[in-house]
PDB file of C-alpha atoms in Angstrom:
ATOM      1  CA  MET A1447      94.902  -5.103 -34.925  1.00 51.00           C
ATOM      2  CA  ARG A1448      93.014  -5.835 -31.376  1.00 51.00           C
ATOM      3  CA  PRO A1449      92.923  -9.044 -30.683  1.00 56.00           C
ATOM      4  CA  ALA A1450      89.426 -10.999 -31.050  1.00 55.00           C
ATOM      5  CA  THR A1451      88.046 -10.284 -27.602  1.00 63.00           C
ATOM      6  CA  SER A1452      83.793 -12.280 -28.559  1.00 77.00           C
ATOM      7  CA  LEU A1453      82.670 -15.116 -30.469  1.00 81.00           C
ATOM      8  CA  ALA A1454      80.987 -12.512 -32.297  1.00 78.00           C
ATOM      9  CA  SER A1455      84.575 -11.365 -33.813  1.00 82.00           C
ATOM     10  CA  LEU A1456      85.690 -14.065 -34.796  1.00 88.00           C
ATOM     11  CA  PRO A1457      86.458 -13.748 -38.663  1.00 89.00           C
ATOM     12  CA  SER A1458      84.395 -16.149 -41.481  1.00 89.00           C
ATOM     13  CA  ALA A1459      85.602 -19.705 -42.124  1.00 90.00           C
ATOM     14  CA  SER A1460      86.363 -18.234 -45.503  1.00 88.00           C
ATOM     15  CA  ALA A1461      88.505 -15.548 -43.736  1.00 89.00           C
ATOM     16  CA  ALA A1462      90.747 -17.262 -41.893  1.00 91.00           C
ATOM     17  CA  ASP A1463      94.001 -17.301 -42.062  1.00 90.00           C
ATOM     18  CA  PHE A1464      96.218 -20.524 -41.067  1.00 92.00           C
ATOM     19  CA  GLY A1465      99.354 -19.515 -43.516  1.00 91.00           C
ATOM     20  CA  GLY A1466      98.688 -21.784 -46.529  1.00 91.00           C
ATOM     21  CA  GLN A1467      98.085 -24.875 -44.026  1.00 93.00           C
ATOM     22  CA  PRO A1468      96.033 -27.655 -45.425  1.00 95.00           C
ATOM     23  CA  PRO A1469      92.907 -28.500 -43.465  1.00 96.00           C
ATOM     24  CA  TRP A1470      94.201 -31.720 -42.144  1.00 95.00           C
ATOM     25  CA  SER A1471      96.748 -29.984 -41.149  1.00 94.00           C
ATOM     26  CA  VAL A1472      97.160 -30.147 -37.036  1.00 95.00           C
ATOM     27  CA  ILE A1473      97.915 -26.628 -35.701  1.00 94.00           C
ATOM     28  CA  SER A1474      98.946 -25.770 -31.628  1.00 92.00           C
ATOM     29  CA  THR A1475      96.298 -23.021 -29.195  1.00 92.00           C
ATOM     30  CA  THR A1476      98.902 -21.049 -30.111  1.00 91.00           C
ATOM     31  CA  THR A1477      99.113 -20.792 -33.814  1.00 92.00           C
ATOM     32  CA  LEU A1478      95.444 -20.503 -33.615  1.00 94.00           C
ATOM     33  CA  VAL A1479      94.631 -17.709 -31.486  1.00 93.00           C
ATOM     34  CA  ALA A1480      98.247 -15.697 -33.516  1.00 92.00           C
ATOM     35  CA  ALA A1481      95.717 -16.883 -37.299  1.00 92.00           C
ATOM     36  CA  LEU A1482      92.587 -15.862 -35.401  1.00 92.00           C
ATOM     37  CA  ARG A1483      94.078 -13.236 -33.937  1.00 90.00           C
ATOM     38  CA  ILE A1484      91.956 -14.113 -30.531  1.00 90.00           C
ATOM     39  CA  ASP A1485      92.533 -12.947 -26.693  1.00 90.00           C
ATOM     40  CA  ARG A1486      94.433 -16.496 -25.219  1.00 90.00           C
ATOM     41  CA  GLY A1487      93.245 -15.877 -21.991  1.00 90.00           C
ATOM     42  CA  ASN A1488      89.171 -15.294 -24.040  1.00 90.00           C
ATOM     43  CA  PHE A1489      89.774 -18.503 -25.888  1.00 92.00           C
ATOM     44  CA  ALA A1490      90.292 -20.272 -22.222  1.00 91.00           C
ATOM     45  CA  THR A1491      87.538 -19.334 -20.943  1.00 92.00           C
ATOM     46  CA  TRP A1492      85.741 -20.213 -24.054  1.00 92.00           C
ATOM     47  CA  ARG A1493      87.112 -23.379 -24.588  1.00 91.00           C
ATOM     48  CA  CYS A1494      86.767 -25.037 -20.626  1.00 91.00           C
ATOM     49  CA  ARG A1495      82.789 -23.796 -21.619  1.00 92.00           C
ATOM     50  CA  GLY A1496      83.045 -26.331 -24.457  1.00 91.00           C
ATOM     51  CA  ILE A1497      82.414 -23.923 -26.389  1.00 92.00           C
ATOM     52  CA  GLY A1498      85.864 -24.230 -29.057  1.00 92.00           C
ATOM     53  CA  PRO A1499      87.208 -25.996 -31.225  1.00 95.00           C
ATOM     54  CA  ALA A1500      87.369 -29.885 -31.901  1.00 92.00           C
ATOM     55  CA  GLU A1501      90.734 -30.882 -29.590  1.00 94.00           C
ATOM     56  CA  LEU A1502      92.432 -33.775 -31.143  1.00 96.00           C
ATOM     57  CA  PRO A1503      92.929 -36.584 -28.422  1.00 96.00           C
ATOM     58  CA  THR A1504      95.969 -36.330 -26.759  1.00 93.00           C
ATOM     59  CA  SER A1505      97.008 -39.821 -26.392  1.00 94.00           C
ATOM     60  CA  TRP A1506      98.105 -38.897 -29.962  1.00 96.00           C
ATOM     61  CA  PHE A1507     101.162 -36.670 -29.000  1.00 95.00           C
ATOM     62  CA  ARG A1508     103.828 -36.899 -27.606  1.00 92.00           C
ATOM     63  CA  PRO A1509     104.234 -35.182 -23.781  1.00 88.00           C
ATOM     64  CA  ALA A1510     104.746 -31.335 -24.417  1.00 83.00           C
ATOM     65  CA  SER A1511     105.624 -28.457 -21.292  1.00 83.00           C
ATOM     66  CA  GLY A1512     102.449 -26.845 -20.808  1.00 80.00           C
ATOM     67  CA  ARG A1513     100.324 -29.937 -22.048  1.00 80.00           C
ATOM     68  CA  PRO A1514      98.983 -28.465 -25.475  1.00 86.00           C
ATOM     69  CA  ARG A1515      96.480 -28.692 -26.822  1.00 93.00           C
ATOM     70  CA  TYR A1516      96.295 -29.893 -30.741  1.00 95.00           C
ATOM     71  CA  TYR A1517      93.488 -28.347 -33.212  1.00 96.00           C
ATOM     72  CA  LEU A1518      92.464 -30.170 -37.218  1.00 95.00           C
ATOM     73  CA  VAL A1519      92.262 -26.392 -39.612  1.00 96.00           C
ATOM     74  CA  SER A1520      88.981 -28.472 -41.107  1.00 95.00           C
ATOM     75  CA  HIS A1521      87.926 -28.546 -37.116  1.00 95.00           C
ATOM     76  CA  VAL A1522      88.832 -24.716 -36.341  1.00 96.00           C
ATOM     77  CA  LEU A1523      87.146 -24.175 -39.327  1.00 96.00           C
ATOM     78  CA  ALA A1524      84.199 -25.942 -38.840  1.00 95.00           C
ATOM     79  CA  TRP A1525      84.026 -23.988 -35.426  1.00 95.00           C
ATOM     80  CA  ILE A1526      83.852 -19.867 -36.548  1.00 94.00           C
ATOM     81  CA  ALA A1527      81.529 -21.371 -38.960  1.00 94.00           C
ATOM     82  CA  ALA A1528      78.877 -23.112 -36.664  1.00 93.00           C
ATOM     83  CA  ARG A1529      79.773 -19.408 -34.476  1.00 90.00           C
ATOM     84  CA  HIS A1530      78.630 -17.204 -37.834  1.00 91.00           C
ATOM     85  CA  ALA A1531      75.557 -19.573 -38.005  1.00 92.00           C
ATOM     86  CA  GLN A1532      77.008 -20.913 -41.689  1.00 92.00           C
ATOM     87  CA  PRO A1533      77.578 -24.410 -43.150  1.00 94.00           C
ATOM     88  CA  PHE A1534      80.290 -26.392 -43.653  1.00 94.00           C
ATOM     89  CA  ASP A1535      81.423 -28.458 -45.209  1.00 93.00           C
ATOM     90  CA  TYR A1536      84.956 -31.085 -44.494  1.00 91.00           C
ATOM     91  CA  ARG A1537      84.900 -32.792 -48.588  1.00 91.00           C
ATOM     92  CA  ALA A1538      84.964 -28.878 -50.127  1.00 93.00           C
ATOM     93  CA  CYS A1539      87.439 -27.789 -48.175  1.00 94.00           C
ATOM     94  CA  TRP A1540      89.223 -31.134 -48.652  1.00 94.00           C
ATOM     95  CA  LEU A1541      88.896 -30.345 -52.290  1.00 94.00           C
ATOM     96  CA  ASP A1542      89.522 -26.566 -52.797  1.00 95.00           C
ATOM     97  CA  TYR A1543      92.598 -27.059 -51.062  1.00 95.00           C
ATOM     98  CA  LEU A1544      93.530 -30.355 -53.227  1.00 95.00           C
ATOM     99  CA  VAL A1545      92.423 -27.381 -55.948  1.00 96.00           C
ATOM    100  CA  SER A1546      94.163 -24.452 -54.995  1.00 95.00           C
ATOM    101  CA  ILE A1547      98.125 -26.256 -54.805  1.00 95.00           C
ATOM    102  CA  HIS A1548      97.257 -27.785 -58.812  1.00 96.00           C
ATOM    103  CA  MET A1549      96.263 -32.253 -57.214  1.00 94.00           C
ATOM    104  CA  PRO A1550      93.831 -34.484 -58.890  1.00 92.00           C
ATOM    105  CA  THR A1551      90.487 -34.526 -56.839  1.00 90.00           C
ATOM    106  CA  ASP A1552      90.834 -37.703 -55.135  1.00 89.00           C
ATOM    107  CA  LEU A1553      91.021 -37.252 -51.222  1.00 89.00           C
ATOM    108  CA  ALA A1554      92.953 -40.140 -51.294  1.00 90.00           C
ATOM    109  CA  TRP A1555      95.820 -37.451 -51.696  1.00 91.00           C
ATOM    110  CA  ALA A1556      95.271 -35.601 -48.183  1.00 91.00           C
ATOM    111  CA  ARG A1557      96.417 -38.961 -46.497  1.00 90.00           C
ATOM    112  CA  ARG A1558      99.249 -39.232 -49.337  1.00 92.00           C
ATOM    113  CA  LEU A1559     100.429 -35.488 -48.586  1.00 93.00           C
ATOM    114  CA  ALA A1560     100.069 -35.980 -44.835  1.00 93.00           C
ATOM    115  CA  GLU A1561     102.075 -38.915 -45.173  1.00 93.00           C
ATOM    116  CA  ARG A1562     104.865 -36.940 -46.649  1.00 92.00           C
ATOM    117  CA  GLU A1563     105.048 -34.472 -44.487  1.00 91.00           C
ATOM    118  CA  GLY A1564     105.436 -36.990 -41.317  1.00 91.00           C
ATOM    119  CA  PRO A1565     104.438 -37.575 -38.095  1.00 94.00           C
ATOM    120  CA  VAL A1566     105.895 -33.980 -37.229  1.00 92.00           C
ATOM    121  CA  GLN A1567     103.842 -31.302 -38.271  1.00 87.00           C
ATOM    122  CA  ASN A1568     104.141 -27.367 -37.654  1.00 81.00           C
ATOM    123  CA  GLY A1569     106.290 -28.500 -34.097  1.00 85.00           C
ATOM    124  CA  VAL A1570     103.845 -31.338 -33.555  1.00 89.00           C
ATOM    125  CA  VAL A1571     105.431 -35.052 -32.501  1.00 93.00           C
ATOM    126  CA  PHE A1572     102.739 -37.551 -32.853  1.00 96.00           C
ATOM    127  CA  THR A1573     102.508 -40.569 -30.987  1.00 95.00           C
ATOM    128  CA  VAL A1574     103.640 -43.996 -33.165  1.00 95.00           C
ATOM    129  CA  SER A1575      99.634 -44.629 -32.320  1.00 95.00           C
ATOM    130  CA  GLY A1576      99.133 -41.085 -32.802  1.00 96.00           C
ATOM    131  CA  TRP A1577      99.961 -41.457 -36.109  1.00 96.00           C
ATOM    132  CA  ARG A1578      98.441 -43.842 -37.651  1.00 94.00           C
ATOM    133  CA  ALA A1579      95.496 -42.850 -35.927  1.00 94.00           C
ATOM    134  CA  TYR A1580      95.905 -39.164 -37.355  1.00 95.00           C
ATOM    135  CA  LEU A1581      96.628 -40.779 -40.860  1.00 94.00           C
ATOM    136  CA  ASP A1582      92.497 -43.551 -40.702  1.00 91.00           C
ATOM    137  CA  SER A1583      91.250 -39.516 -39.528  1.00 91.00           C
ATOM    138  CA  LEU A1584      91.964 -38.617 -42.661  1.00 89.00           C
ATOM    139  CA  ASP A1585      89.866 -40.387 -45.121  1.00 80.00           C
ATOM    140  CA  LEU A1586      86.919 -39.057 -45.618  1.00 74.00           C
ATOM    141  CA  ASP A1587      84.969 -41.277 -46.783  1.00 67.00           C
ATOM    142  CA  HIS A1588      84.682 -43.974 -44.537  1.00 54.00           C
ATOM    143  CA  ALA A1589      85.285 -41.937 -41.189  1.00 46.00           C
ATOM    144  CA  PRO A1590      83.829 -38.992 -41.709  1.00 45.00           C
ATOM    145  CA  VAL A1591      85.858 -36.607 -39.627  1.00 47.00           C
ATOM    146  CA  GLN A1592      83.413 -34.657 -37.183  1.00 48.00           C
ATOM    147  CA  ALA A1593      83.919 -31.515 -35.430  1.00 44.00           C
TER     148      ALA A1593
END
């Protein structure tokens, strides 16, 4: 399949497939462009123009070669929904995932599941303070995640 070359050719948020990753998972640019079948050069252009998804703070992560950027799956889904002029509800997205894995519909489980996974997710390594900030950002009832 040919990579997407325009914002209009992005899949809908409901059709986006991140391999079963929870919406609070951290993914790299490499994972993002592969999952959405986006041309990496076009994605870099969108990011430089300020029309890409919200990035997580680089201070949260250990330095890595190539200065990678990281994203929350739910930020990417919200970005896609916005590109298609569709609404996106973080809480509903997170709760839908919890239901799909037969967990209680309590958003505190998102934090518990992330804590269990630990400070290395999908090859992404957090700093100690970054790990704390990431976990704190998962409390949607008190600190809504911003897209």
